[in-house]
PDB file of C-alpha atoms and ligand atoms in Angstrom:
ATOM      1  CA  UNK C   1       0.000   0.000   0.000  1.00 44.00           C
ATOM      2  CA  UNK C   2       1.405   3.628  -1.107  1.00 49.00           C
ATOM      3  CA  UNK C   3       1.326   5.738   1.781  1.00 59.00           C
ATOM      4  CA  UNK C   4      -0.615   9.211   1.130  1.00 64.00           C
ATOM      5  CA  UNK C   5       2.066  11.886  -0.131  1.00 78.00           C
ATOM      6  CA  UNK C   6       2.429  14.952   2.300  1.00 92.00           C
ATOM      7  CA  UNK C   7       0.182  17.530   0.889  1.00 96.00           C
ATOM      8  CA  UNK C   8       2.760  20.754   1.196  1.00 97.00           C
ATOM      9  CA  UNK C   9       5.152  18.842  -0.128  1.00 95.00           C
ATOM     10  CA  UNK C  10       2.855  18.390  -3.336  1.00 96.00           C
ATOM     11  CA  UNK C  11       2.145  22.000  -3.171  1.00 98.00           C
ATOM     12  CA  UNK C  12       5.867  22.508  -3.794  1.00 97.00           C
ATOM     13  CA  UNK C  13       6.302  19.969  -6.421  1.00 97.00           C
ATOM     14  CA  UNK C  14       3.211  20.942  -8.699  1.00 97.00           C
ATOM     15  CA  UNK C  15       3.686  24.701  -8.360  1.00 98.00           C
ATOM     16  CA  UNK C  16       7.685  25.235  -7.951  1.00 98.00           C
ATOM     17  CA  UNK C  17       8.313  26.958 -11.178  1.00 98.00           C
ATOM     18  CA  UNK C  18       5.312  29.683 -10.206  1.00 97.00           C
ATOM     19  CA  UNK C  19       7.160  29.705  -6.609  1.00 97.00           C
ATOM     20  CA  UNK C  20      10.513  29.915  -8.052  1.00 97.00           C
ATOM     21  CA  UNK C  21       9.421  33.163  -9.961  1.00 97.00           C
ATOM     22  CA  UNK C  22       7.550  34.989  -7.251  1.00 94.00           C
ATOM     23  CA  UNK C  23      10.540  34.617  -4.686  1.00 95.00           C
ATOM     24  CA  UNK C  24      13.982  34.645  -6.626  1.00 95.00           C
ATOM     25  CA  UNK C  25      14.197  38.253  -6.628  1.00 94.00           C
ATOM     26  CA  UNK C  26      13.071  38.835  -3.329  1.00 93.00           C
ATOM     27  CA  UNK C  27      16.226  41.086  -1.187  1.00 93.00           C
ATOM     28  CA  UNK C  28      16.471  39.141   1.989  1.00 94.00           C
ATOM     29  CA  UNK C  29      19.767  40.837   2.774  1.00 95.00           C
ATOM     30  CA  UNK C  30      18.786  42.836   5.965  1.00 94.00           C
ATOM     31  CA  UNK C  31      18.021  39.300   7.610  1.00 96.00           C
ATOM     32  CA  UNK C  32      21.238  38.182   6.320  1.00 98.00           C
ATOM     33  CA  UNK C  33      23.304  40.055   8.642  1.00 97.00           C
ATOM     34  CA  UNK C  34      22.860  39.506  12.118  1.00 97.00           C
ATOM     35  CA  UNK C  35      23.016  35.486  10.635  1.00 98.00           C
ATOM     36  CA  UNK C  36      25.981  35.981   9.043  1.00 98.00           C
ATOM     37  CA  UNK C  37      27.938  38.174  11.416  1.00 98.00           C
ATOM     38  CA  UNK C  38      28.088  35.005  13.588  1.00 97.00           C
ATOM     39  CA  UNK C  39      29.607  32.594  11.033  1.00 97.00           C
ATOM     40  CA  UNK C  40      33.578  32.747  10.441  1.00 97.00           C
ATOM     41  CA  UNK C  41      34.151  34.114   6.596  1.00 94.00           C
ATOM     42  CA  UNK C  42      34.819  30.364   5.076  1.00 92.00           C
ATOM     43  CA  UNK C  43      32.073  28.773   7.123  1.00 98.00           C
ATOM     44  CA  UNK C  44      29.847  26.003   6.127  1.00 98.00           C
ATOM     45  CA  UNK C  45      26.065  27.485   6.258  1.00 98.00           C
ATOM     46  CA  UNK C  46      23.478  24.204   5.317  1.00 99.00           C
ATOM     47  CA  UNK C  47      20.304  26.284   3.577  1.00 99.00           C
ATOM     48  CA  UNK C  48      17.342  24.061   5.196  1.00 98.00           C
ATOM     49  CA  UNK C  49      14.140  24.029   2.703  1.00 98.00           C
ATOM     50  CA  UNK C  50      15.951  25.973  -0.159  1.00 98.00           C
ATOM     51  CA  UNK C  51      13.227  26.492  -2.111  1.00 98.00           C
ATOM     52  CA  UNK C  52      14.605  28.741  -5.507  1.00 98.00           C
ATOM     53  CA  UNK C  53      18.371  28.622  -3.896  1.00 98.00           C
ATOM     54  CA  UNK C  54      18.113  32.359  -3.473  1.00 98.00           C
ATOM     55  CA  UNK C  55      19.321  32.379   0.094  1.00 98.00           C
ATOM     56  CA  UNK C  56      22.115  29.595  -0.949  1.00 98.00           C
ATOM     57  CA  UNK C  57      23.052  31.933  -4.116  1.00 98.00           C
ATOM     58  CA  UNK C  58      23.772  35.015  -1.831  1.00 98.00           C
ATOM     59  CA  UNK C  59      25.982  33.086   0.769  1.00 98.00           C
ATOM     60  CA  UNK C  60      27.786  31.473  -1.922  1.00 98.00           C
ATOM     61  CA  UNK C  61      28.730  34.971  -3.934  1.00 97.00           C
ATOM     62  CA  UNK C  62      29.942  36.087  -0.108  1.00 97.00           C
ATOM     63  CA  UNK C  63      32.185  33.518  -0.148  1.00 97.00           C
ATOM     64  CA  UNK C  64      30.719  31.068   2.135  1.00 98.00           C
ATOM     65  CA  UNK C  65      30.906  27.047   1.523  1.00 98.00           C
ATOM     66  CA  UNK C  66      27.598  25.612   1.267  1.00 98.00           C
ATOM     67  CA  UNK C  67      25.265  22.699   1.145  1.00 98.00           C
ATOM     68  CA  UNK C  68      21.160  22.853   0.560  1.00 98.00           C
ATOM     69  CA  UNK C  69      18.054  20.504   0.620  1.00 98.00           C
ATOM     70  CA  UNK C  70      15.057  20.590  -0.095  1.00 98.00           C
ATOM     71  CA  UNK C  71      12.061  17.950   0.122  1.00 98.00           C
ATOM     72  CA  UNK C  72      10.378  18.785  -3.363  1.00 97.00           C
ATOM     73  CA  UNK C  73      12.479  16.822  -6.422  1.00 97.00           C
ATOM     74  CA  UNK C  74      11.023  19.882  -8.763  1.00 98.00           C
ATOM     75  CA  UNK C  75      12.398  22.546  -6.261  1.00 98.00           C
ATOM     76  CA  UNK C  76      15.752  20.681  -6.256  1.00 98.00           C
ATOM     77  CA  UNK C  77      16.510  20.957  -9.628  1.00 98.00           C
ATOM     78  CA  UNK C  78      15.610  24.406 -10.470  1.00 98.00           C
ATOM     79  CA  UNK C  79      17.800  25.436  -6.932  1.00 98.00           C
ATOM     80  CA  UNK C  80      20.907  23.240  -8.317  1.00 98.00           C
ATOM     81  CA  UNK C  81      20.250  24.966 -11.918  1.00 98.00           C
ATOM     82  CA  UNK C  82      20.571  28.422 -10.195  1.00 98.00           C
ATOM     83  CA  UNK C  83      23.596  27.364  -7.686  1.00 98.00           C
ATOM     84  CA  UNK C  84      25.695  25.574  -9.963  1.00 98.00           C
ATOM     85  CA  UNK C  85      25.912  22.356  -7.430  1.00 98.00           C
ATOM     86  CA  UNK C  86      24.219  19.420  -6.372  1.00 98.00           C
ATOM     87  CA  UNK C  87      21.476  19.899  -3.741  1.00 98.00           C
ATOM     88  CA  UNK C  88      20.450  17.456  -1.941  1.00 98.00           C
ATOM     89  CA  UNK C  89      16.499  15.959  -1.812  1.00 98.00           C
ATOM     90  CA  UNK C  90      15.582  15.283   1.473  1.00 98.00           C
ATOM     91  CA  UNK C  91      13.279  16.007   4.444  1.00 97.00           C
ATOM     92  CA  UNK C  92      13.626  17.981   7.874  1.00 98.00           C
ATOM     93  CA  UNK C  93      12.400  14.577   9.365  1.00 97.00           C
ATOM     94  CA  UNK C  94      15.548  12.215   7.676  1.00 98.00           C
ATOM     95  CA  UNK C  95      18.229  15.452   8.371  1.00 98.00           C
ATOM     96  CA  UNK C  96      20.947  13.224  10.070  1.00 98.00           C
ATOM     97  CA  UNK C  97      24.157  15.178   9.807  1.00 98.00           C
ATOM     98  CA  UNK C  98      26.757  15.578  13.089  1.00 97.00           C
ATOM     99  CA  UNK C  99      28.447  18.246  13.784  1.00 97.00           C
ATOM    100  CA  UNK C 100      28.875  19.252  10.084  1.00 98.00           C
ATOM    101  CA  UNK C 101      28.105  23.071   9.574  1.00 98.00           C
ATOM    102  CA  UNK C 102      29.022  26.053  11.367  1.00 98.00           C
ATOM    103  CA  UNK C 103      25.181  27.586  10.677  1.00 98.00           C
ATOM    104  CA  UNK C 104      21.728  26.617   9.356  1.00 98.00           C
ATOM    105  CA  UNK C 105      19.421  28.528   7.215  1.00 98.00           C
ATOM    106  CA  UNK C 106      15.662  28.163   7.932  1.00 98.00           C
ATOM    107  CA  UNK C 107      13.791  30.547   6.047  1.00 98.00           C
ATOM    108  CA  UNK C 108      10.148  30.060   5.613  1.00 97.00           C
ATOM    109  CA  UNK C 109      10.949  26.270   5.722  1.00 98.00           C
ATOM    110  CA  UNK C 110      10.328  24.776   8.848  1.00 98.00           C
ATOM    111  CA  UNK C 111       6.842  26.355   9.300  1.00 98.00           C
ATOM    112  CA  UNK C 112       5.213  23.554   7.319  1.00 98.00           C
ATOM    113  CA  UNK C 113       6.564  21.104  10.099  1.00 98.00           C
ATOM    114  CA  UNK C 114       3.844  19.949  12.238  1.00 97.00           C
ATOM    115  CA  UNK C 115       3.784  20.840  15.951  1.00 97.00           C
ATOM    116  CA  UNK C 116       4.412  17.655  16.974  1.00 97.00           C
ATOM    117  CA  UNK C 117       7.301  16.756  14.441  1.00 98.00           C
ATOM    118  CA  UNK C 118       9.505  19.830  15.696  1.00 98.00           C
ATOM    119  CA  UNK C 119      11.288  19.203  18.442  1.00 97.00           C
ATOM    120  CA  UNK C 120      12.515  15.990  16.876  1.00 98.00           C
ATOM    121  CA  UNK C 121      13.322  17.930  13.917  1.00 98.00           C
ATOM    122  CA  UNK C 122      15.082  20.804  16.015  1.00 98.00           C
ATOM    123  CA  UNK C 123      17.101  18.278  17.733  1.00 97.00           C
ATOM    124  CA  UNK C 124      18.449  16.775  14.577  1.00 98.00           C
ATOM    125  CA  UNK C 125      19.476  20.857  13.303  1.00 98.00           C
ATOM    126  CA  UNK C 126      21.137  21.241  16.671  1.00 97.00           C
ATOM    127  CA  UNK C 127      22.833  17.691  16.187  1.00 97.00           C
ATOM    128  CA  UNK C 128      23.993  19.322  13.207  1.00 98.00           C
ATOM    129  CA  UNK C 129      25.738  22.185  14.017  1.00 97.00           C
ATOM    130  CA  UNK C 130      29.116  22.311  15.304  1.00 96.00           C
ATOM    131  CA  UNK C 131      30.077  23.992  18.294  1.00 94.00           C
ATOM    132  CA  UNK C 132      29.463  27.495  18.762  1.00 95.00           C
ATOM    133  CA  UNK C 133      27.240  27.518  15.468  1.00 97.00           C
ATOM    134  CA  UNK C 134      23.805  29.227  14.536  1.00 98.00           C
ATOM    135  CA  UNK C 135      20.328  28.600  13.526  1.00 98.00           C
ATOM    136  CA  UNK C 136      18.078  31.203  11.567  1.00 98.00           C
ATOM    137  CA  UNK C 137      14.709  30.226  11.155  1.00 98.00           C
ATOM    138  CA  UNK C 138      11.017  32.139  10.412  1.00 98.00           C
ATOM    139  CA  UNK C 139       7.549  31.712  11.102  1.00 98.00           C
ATOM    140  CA  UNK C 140       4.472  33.443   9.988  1.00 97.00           C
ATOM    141  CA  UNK C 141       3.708  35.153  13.037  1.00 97.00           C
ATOM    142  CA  UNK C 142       0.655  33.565  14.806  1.00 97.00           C
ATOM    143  CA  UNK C 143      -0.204  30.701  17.048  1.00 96.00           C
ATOM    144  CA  UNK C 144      -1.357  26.974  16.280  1.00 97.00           C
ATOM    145  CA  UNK C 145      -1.174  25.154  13.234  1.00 98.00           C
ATOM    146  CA  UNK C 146      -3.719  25.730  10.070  1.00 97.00           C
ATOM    147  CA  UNK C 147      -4.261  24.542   6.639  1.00 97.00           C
ATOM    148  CA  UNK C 148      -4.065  27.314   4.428  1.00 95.00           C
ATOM    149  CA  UNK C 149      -4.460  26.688   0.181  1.00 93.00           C
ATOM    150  CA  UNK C 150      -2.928  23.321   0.129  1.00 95.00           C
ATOM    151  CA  UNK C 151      -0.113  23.735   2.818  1.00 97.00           C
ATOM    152  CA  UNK C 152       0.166  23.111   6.539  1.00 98.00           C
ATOM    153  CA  UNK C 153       1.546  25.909   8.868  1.00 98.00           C
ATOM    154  CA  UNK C 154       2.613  26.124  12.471  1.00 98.00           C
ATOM    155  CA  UNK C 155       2.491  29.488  13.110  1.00 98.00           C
ATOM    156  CA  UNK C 156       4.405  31.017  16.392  1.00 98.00           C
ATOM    157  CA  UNK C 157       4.773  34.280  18.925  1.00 98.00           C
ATOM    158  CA  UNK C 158       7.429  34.907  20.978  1.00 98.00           C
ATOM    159  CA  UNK C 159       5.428  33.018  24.082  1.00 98.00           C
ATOM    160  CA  UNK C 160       4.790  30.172  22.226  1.00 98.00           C
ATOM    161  CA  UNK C 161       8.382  29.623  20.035  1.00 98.00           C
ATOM    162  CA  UNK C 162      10.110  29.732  23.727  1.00 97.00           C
ATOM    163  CA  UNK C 163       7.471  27.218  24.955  1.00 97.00           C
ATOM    164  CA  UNK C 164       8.309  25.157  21.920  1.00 97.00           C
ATOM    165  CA  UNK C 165      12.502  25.535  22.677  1.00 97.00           C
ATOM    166  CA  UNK C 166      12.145  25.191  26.716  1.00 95.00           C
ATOM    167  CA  UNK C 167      10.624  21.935  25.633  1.00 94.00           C
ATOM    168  CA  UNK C 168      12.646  20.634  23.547  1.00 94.00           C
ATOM    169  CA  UNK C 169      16.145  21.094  25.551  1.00 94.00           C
ATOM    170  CA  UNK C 170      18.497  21.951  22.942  1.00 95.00           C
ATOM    171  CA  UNK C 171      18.521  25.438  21.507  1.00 96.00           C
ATOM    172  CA  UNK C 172      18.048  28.837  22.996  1.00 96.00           C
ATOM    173  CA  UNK C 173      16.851  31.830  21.347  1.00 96.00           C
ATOM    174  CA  UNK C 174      19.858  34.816  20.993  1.00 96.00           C
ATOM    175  CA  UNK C 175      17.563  37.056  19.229  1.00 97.00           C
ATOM    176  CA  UNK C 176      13.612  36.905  18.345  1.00 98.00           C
ATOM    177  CA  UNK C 177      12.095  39.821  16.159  1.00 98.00           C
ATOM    178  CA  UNK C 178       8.977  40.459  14.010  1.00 97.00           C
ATOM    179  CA  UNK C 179       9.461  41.714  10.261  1.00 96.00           C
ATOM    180  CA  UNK C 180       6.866  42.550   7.243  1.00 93.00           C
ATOM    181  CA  UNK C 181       6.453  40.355   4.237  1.00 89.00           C
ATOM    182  CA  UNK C 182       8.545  41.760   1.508  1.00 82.00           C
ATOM    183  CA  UNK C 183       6.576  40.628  -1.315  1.00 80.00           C
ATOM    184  CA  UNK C 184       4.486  43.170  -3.347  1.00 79.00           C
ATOM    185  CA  UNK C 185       0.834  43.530  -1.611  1.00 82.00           C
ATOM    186  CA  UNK C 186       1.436  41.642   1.281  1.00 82.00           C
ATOM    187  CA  UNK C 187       3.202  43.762   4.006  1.00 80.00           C
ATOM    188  CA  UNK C 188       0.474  43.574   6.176  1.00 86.00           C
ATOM    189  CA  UNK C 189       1.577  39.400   6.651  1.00 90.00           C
ATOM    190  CA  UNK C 190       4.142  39.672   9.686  1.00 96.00           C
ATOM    191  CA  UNK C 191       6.867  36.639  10.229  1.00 97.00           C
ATOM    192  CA  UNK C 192       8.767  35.612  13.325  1.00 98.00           C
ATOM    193  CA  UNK C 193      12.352  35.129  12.732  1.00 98.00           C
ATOM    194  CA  UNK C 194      14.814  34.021  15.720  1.00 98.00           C
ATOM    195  CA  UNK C 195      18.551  33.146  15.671  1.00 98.00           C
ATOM    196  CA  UNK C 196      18.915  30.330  18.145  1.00 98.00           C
ATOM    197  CA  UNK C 197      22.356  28.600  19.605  1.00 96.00           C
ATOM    198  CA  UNK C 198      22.926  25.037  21.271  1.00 93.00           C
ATOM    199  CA  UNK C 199      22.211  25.155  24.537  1.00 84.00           C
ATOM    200  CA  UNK C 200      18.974  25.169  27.093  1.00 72.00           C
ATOM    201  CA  UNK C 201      16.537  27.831  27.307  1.00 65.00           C
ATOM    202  CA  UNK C 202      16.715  29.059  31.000  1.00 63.00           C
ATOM    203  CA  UNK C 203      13.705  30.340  33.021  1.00 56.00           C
ATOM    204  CA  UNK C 204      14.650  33.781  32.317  1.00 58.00           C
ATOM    205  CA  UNK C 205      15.025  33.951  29.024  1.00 59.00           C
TER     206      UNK C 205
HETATM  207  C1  SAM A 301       7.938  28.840   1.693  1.00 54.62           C
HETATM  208  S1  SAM A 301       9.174  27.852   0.885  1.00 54.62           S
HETATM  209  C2  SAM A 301      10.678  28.709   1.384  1.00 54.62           C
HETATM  210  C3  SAM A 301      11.812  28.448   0.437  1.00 54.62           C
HETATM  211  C4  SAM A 301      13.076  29.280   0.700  1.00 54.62           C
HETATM  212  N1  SAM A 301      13.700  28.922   1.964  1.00 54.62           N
HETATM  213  C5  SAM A 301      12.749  30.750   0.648  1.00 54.62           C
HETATM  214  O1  SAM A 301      12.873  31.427   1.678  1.00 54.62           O
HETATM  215  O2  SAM A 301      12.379  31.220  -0.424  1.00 54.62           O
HETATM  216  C6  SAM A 301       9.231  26.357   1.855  1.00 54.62           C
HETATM  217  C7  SAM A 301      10.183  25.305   1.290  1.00 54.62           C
HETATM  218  O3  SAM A 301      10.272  24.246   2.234  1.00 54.62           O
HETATM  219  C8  SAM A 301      10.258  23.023   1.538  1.00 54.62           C
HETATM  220  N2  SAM A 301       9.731  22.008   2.463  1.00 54.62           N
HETATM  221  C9  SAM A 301       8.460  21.837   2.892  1.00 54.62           C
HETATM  222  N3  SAM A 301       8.381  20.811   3.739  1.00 54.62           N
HETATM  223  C10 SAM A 301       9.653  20.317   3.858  1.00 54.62           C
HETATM  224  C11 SAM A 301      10.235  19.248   4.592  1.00 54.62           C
HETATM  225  N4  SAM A 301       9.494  18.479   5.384  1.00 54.62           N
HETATM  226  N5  SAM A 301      11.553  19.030   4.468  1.00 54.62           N
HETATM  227  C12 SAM A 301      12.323  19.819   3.669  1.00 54.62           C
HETATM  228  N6  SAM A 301      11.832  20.838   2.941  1.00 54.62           N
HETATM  229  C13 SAM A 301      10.513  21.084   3.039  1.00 54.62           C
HETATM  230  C14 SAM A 301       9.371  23.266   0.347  1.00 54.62           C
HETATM  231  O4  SAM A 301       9.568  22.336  -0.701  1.00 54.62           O
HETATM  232  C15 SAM A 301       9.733  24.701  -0.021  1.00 54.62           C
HETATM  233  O5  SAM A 301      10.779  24.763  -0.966  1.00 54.62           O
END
């Protein structure tokens, strides 16, 4: 018996091209730079759910060494057509590197990871970093999970992320902070992004 393919991930496949050309152009460069002020200059950044390869494009012309994945076969083609390289097809849920990159790239990506899938998930990105290394990630700002035109999100706050992170043990938030959708017409959408380190969220934090 076939098991019933994830639905987002058939968003992705059937309507990549359309996605590809909406986002590519997209200047993501002022949440570039409190990410990459914490990487050394040669470091190895893994771009998590790379979508176009946009993200992976900009680190590489800064002179960074990286590696990116995506779940949808479509999406992985057209993002190794624009980088040049291989990128890998896989899931959040199969990640399984150790201590191989010096920071991770979430943009956008890991909201369509269920609730209950992401601290397993977040504990394979921290498994994944070396020491001392970062994770950026983004949320449409919100709280629960919803099925929106064909694609699951789980949307977070500030309360709730830090719920999310005390309970699963492993990273802890260095910065959390709320930014506008920079695509045409939809500034009024607001997104959660956080830059989070190994280590355990304390009471105070
Ligand atoms: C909203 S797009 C963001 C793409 C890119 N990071 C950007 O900012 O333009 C979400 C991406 O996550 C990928 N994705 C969705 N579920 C995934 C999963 N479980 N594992 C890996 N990638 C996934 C999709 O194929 C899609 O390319």
């Amino acid at each position: 018996m076939t098991a019933n393919p994830d639905p987002t991930r058939q968003f992705y496949e059937v309507n990549a091209e359309t996605f590809v050309t909406e986002t590519r152009a997209i200047d993501m460069h002022s949440l570039y730079a409190p990410f990459l002020a914490r990487i050394p200059a040669d470091g190895h950044i893994l771009d998590a759910g790379c979508g176009s390869g946009r993200d992976s494009r900009a680190f590489l012309d800064l002179g960074f060494r990286v590696t990116a994945f995506d779940a949808s076969p479509r999406m992985v083609h057209l993002a190794s057509l624009e980088l040049g390289q291989s990128v890998h097809c896989l899931s959040f849920q199969a990640l399984d590197w150790r201590c191989e990159f010096d920071a991770i790239w979430a943009c956008a990506s890991l909201l369509h990871v269920k609730m209950t899938e992401l601290p397993d998930v977040l504990r394979r990105m921290a498994r994944a970093l070396r020491a001392g290394g970062v994770l950026y990630a983004s949320f449409k700002y919100g709280q629960g999970e919803r099925f929106h035109h064909g694609r699951h999100f789980s949307d977070f706050n500030a309360a709730s992320l830090k719920s999310l992170l005390h309970d699963t043990g492993v990273l802890a938030p260095i910065e959390i902070w709320i930014t506008h959708d920079r695509r045409p017409g939809r500034s009024d959408e607001q997104w959660l992004n956080v830059l989070l380190s190994p280590g355990v969220l304390s009471h105070q934090d």
